[in-house]
Coordinates of C-alpha atoms in Angstrom, one line a residue:
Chain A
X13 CA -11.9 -16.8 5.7
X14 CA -9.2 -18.5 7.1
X15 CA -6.3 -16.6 5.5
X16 CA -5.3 -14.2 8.3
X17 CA -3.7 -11.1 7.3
X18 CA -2.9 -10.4 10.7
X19 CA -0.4 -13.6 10.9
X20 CA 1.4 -12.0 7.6
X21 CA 1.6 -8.9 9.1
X22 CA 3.2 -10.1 11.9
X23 CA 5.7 -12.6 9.9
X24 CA 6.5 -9.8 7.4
X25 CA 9.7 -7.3 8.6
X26 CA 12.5 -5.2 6.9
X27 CA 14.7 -8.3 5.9
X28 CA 18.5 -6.6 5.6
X29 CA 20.4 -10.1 5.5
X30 CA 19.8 -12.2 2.6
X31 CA 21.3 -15.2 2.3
X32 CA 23.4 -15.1 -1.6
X33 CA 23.3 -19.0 -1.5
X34 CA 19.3 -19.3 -2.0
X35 CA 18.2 -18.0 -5.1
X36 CA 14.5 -16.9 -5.5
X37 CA 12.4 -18.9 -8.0
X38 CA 11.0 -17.3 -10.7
X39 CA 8.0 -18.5 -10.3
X40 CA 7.4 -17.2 -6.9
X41 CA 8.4 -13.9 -8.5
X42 CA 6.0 -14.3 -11.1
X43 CA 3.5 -14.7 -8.1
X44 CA 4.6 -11.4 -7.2
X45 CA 3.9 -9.6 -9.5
X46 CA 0.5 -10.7 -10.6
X47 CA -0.5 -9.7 -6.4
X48 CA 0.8 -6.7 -7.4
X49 CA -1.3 -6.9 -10.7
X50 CA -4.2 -7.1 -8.8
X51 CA -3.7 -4.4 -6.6
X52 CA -6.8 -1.5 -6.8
X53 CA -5.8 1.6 -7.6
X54 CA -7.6 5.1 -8.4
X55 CA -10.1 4.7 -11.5
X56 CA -8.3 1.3 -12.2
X57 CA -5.7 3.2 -13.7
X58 CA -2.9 0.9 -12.7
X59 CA -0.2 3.7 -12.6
X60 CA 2.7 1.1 -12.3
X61 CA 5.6 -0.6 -14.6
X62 CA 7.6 -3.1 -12.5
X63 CA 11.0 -4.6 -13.8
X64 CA 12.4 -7.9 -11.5
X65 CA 16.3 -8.1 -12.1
X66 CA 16.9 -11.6 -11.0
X67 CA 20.5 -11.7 -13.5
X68 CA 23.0 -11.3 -10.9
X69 CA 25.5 -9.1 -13.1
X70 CA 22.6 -6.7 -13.6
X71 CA 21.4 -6.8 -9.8
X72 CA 24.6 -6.2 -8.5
X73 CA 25.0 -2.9 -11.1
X74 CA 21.5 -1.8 -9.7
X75 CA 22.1 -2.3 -6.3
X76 CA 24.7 0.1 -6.3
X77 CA 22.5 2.9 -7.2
X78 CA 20.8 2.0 -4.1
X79 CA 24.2 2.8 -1.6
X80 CA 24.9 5.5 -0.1
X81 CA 26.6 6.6 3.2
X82 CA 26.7 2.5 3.6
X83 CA 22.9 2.5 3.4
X84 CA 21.5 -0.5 2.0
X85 CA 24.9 -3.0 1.1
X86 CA 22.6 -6.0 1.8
X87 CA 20.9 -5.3 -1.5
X88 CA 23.8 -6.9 -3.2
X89 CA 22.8 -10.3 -1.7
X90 CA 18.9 -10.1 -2.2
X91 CA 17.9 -12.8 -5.1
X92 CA 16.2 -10.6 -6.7
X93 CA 15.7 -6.3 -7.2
X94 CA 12.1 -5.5 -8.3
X95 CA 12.1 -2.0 -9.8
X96 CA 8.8 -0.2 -9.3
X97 CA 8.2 2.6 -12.1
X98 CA 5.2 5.2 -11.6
X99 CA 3.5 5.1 -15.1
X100 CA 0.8 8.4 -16.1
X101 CA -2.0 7.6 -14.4
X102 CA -5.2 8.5 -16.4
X103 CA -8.0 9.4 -14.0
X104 CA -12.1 10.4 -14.3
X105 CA -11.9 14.0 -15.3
X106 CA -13.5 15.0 -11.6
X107 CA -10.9 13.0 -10.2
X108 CA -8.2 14.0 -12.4
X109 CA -8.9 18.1 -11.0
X110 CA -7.3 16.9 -8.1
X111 CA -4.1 15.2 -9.4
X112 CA -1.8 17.9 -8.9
X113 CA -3.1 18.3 -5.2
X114 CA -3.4 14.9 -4.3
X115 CA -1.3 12.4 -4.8
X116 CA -2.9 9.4 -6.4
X117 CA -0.6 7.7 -8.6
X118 CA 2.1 7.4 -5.6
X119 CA -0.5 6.3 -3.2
X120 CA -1.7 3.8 -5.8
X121 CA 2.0 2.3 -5.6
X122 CA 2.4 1.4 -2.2
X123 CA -0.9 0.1 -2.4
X124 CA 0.9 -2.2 -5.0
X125 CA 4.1 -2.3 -3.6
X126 CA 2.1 -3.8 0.1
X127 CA 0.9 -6.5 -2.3
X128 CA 4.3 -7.9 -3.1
X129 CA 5.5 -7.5 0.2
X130 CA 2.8 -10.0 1.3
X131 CA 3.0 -12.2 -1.2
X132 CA 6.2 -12.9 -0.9
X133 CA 5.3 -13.8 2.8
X134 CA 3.2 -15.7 1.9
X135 CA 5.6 -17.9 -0.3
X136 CA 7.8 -17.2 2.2
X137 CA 10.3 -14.9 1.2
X138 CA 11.4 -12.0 2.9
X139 CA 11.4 -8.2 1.5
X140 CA 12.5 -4.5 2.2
X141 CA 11.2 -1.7 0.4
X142 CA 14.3 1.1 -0.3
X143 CA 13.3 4.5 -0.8
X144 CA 16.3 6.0 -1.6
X145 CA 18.5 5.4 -4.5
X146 CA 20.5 7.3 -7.4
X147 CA 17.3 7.4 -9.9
X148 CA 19.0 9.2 -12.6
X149 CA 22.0 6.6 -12.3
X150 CA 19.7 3.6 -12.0
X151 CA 17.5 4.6 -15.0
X152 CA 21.3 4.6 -17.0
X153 CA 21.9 1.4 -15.8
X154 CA 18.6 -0.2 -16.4
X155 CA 18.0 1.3 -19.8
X156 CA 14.7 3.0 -18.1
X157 CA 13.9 6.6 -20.1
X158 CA 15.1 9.2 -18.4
X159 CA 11.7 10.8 -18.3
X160 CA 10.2 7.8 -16.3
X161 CA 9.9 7.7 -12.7
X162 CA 11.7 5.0 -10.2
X163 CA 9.3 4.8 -7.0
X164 CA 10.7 2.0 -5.1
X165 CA 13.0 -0.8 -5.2
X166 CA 12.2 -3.4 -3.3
X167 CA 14.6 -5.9 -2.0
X168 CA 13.1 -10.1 -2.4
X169 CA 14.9 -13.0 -0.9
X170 CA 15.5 -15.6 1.7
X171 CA 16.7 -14.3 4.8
X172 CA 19.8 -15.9 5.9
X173 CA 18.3 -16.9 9.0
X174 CA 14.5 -16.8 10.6
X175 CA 13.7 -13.6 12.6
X176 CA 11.5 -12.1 14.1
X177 CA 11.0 -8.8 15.1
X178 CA 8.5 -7.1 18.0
X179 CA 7.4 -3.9 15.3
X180 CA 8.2 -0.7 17.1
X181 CA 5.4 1.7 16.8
X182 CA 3.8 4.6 17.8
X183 CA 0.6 3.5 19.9
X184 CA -2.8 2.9 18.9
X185 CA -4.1 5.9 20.8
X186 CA -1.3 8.2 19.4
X187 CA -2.2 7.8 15.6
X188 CA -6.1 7.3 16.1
X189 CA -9.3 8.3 17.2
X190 CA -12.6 6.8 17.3
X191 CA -15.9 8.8 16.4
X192 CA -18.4 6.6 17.9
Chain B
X21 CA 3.0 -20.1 6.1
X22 CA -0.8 -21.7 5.6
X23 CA -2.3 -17.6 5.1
X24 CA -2.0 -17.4 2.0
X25 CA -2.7 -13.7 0.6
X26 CA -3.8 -14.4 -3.1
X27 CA -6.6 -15.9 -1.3
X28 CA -7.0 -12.1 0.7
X29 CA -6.2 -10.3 -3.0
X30 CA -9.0 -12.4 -5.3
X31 CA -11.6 -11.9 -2.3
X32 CA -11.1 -8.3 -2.0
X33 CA -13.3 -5.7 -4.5
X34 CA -13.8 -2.2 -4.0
X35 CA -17.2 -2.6 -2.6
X36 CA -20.2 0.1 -3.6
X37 CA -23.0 -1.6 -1.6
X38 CA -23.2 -2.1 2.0
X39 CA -25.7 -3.5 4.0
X40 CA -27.3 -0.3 5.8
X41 CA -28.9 -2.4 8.5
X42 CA -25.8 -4.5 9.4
X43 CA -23.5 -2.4 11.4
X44 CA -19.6 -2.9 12.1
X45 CA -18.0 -4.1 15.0
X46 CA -16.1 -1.6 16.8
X47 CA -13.6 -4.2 17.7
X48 CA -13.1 -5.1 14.3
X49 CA -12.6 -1.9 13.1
X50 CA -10.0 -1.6 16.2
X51 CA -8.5 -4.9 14.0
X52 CA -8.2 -3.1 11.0
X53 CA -6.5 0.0 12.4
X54 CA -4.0 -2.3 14.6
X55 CA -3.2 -3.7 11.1
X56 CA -1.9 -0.5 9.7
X57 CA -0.3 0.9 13.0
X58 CA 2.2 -2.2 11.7
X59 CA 2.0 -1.5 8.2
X60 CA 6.2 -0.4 7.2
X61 CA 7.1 3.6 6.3
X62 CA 10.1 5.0 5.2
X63 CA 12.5 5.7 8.0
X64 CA 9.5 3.9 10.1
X65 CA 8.4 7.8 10.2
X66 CA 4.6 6.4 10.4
X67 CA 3.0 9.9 8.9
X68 CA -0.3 8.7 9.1
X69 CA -3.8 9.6 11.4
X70 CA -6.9 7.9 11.1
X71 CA -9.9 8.9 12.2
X72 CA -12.6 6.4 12.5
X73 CA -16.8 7.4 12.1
X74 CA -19.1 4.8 13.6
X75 CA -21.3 8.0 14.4
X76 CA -24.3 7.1 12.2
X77 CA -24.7 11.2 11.8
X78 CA -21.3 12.2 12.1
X79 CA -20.9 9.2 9.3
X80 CA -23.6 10.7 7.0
X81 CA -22.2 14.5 7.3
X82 CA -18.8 13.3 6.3
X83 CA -20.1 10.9 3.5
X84 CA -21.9 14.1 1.7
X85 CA -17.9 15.3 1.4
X86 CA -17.0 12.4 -0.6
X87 CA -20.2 13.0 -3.4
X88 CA -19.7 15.1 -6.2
X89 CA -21.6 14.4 -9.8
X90 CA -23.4 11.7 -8.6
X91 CA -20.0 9.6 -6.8
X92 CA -19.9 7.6 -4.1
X93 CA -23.2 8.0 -2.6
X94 CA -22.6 4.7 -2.0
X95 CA -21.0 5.3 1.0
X96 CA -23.7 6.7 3.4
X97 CA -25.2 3.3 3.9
X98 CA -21.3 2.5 4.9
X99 CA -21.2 0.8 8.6
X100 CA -17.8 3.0 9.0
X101 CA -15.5 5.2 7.2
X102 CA -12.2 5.5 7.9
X103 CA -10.3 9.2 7.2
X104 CA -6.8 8.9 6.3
X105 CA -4.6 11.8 7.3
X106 CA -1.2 12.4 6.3
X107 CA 1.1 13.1 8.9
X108 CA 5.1 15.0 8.3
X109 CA 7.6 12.5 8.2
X110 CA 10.3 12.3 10.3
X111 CA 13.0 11.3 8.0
X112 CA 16.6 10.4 7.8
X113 CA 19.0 13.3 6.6
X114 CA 20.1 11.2 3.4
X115 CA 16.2 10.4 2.3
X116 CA 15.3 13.8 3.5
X117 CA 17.3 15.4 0.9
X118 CA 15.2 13.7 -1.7
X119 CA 11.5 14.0 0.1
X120 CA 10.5 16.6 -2.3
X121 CA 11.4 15.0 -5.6
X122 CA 10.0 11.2 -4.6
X123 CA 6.7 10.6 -2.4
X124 CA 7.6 8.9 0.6
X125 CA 4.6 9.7 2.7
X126 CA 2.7 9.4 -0.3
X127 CA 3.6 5.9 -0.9
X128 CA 3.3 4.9 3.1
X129 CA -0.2 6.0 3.2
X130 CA -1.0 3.5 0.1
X131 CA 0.7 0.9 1.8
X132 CA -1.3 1.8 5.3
X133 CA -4.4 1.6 3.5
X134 CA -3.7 -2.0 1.7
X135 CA -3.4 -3.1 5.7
X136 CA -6.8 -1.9 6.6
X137 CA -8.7 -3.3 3.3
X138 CA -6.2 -6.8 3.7
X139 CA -7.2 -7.0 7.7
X140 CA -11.0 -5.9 7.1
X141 CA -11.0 -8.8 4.0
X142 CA -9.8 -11.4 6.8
X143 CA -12.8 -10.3 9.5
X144 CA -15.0 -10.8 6.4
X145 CA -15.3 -6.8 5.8
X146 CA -16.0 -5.3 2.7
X147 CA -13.9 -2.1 1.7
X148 CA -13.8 0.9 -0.7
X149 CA -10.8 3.4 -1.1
X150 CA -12.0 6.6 -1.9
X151 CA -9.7 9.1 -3.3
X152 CA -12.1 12.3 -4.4
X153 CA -13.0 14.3 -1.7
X154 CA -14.1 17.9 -0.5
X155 CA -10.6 18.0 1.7
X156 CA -12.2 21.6 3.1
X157 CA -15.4 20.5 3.8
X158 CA -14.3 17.5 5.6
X159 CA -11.7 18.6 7.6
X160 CA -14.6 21.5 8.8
X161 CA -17.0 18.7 9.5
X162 CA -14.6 16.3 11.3
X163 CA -12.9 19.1 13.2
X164 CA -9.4 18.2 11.4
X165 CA -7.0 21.2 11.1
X166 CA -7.2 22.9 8.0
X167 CA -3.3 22.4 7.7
X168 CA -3.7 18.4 7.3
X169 CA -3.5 17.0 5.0
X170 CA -6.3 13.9 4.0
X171 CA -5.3 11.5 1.0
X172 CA -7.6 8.8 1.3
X173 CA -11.2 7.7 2.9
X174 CA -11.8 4.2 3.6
X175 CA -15.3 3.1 3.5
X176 CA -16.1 -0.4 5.5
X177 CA -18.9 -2.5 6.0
X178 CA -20.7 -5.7 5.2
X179 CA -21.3 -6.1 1.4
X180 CA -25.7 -6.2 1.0
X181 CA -24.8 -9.2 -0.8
X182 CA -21.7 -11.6 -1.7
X183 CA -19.7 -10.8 -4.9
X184 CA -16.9 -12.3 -6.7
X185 CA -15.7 -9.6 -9.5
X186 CA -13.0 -10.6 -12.2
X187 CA -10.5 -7.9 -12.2
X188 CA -10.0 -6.1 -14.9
X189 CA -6.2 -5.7 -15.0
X190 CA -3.8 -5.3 -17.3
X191 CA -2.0 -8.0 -18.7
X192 CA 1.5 -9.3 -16.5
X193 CA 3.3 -8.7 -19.6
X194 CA 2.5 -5.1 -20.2
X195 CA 3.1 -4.4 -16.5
X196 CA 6.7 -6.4 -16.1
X197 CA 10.0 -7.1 -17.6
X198 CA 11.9 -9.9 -15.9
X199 CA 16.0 -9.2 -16.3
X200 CA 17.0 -13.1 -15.9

């Protein structure tokens, strides 16, 4: 195997400065998505709806549910917003005892959400995943149901310039141990 | 970028046959945990512990945890397995105030766990999540605090034989809506 996750890893960083003179093709969204597609998941239940807002009129509406406190104002110039919905995920009955008590379907979408991140590294595009927004005001402006639920958004584009980042990290020893 | 990842996403498969006579390399498995101590987390809180078995005994005991109605008995012939512990996240105040309603630990533990099946795929691994578990019984054979929390176990090894699955997904179009 000569694909190295390792080297993606490594290239891959919290991008918060897009530049809003490079679009993102559609294509390599498209690419995206069917990584994402692909991604395993408990029972193959696939527990994920994803909606790419590439219309700048819309992505700029969306991005604003995504600011707070002056959190997250480089959204505005990302080429793209790529909504990811959690969908009812419908599990083997042994599995699905433990639903309430563990927490597959969310699990199951940063499995998924990990597979668009590195994709788009691949085609090389930078990405940041946001974890906070106004869902209930985002659903409104997105026409999403109000009973669905808005994970992630996560932020796709060219960075304005090449960076990169030494990851800081807890240490190997502090979040492992070996039973050998 | 020449590491491409669709290359990484068609060779993985959640793998339910390992070679019992062909054991792991610790420093691999070292590979595969370095990937995930990198993996991003919300606020970078990194709530995640892994506990690796190489222990061929310790390996079997916890595998019986994972078997219930005739599941995953697949695993004992494993060359590792990989315990995923969530840890409490150290969040911002802002994202805080929404950590009960969305699943941000959640989430980073799915994304922690693409890292490990992504690196293991590049050192020519095989991989299984595994989401059903006896939580009890495995935290009282590892020793793990009955306070922990585990979401996931990671089985690795060497496939007995080569396999190239199709994946059965669903189709792009009932899984996206593109807002151009």
């Amino acid at each position: 195997m000569t694909d190295h996750f390792m080297n993606l890893v490594n290239a891959r960083y919290s991008c918060r400065d897009y530049d809003p003179e490079r679009p993102v093709e559609h294509e390599r969204l498209v690419q995206c998505i069917e990584a994402a597609r692909l991604a395993p998941s408990a029972c193959n239940s696939q527990p994920w709806h994803f909606t790419v807002i590439e219309n700048r009129e819309k992505l700029l509406a969306a991005s604003k549910c995504l600011q707070d406190s002056g959190m997250n104002k480089f959204a505005d110039n990302a080429g793209a917003l790529i909504v990811v919905n959690e969908e009812p995920a419908t599990l083997k009955a042994v599995i699905a005892e433990k639903m309430d008590s563990q927490a597959y379907a969310q699990i199951d979408i940063g499995i998924a959400a990990a597979h668009i991140c590195y994709e788009a590294a691949s085609l090389g595009l930078n990405t940041c995943i946001l974890g906070w927004m106004d869902e209930e005001k985002l659903k409104k402006t997105l026409g999403i149901p109000e009973e669905k639920r808005v994970r992630l958004v996560i932020a796709v584009g060219y960075a304005r310039e090449e960076k990169h980042y030494n990851k800081k990290r807890k240490d190997l020893e502090a979040i492992c141990d070996f039973i050998r």
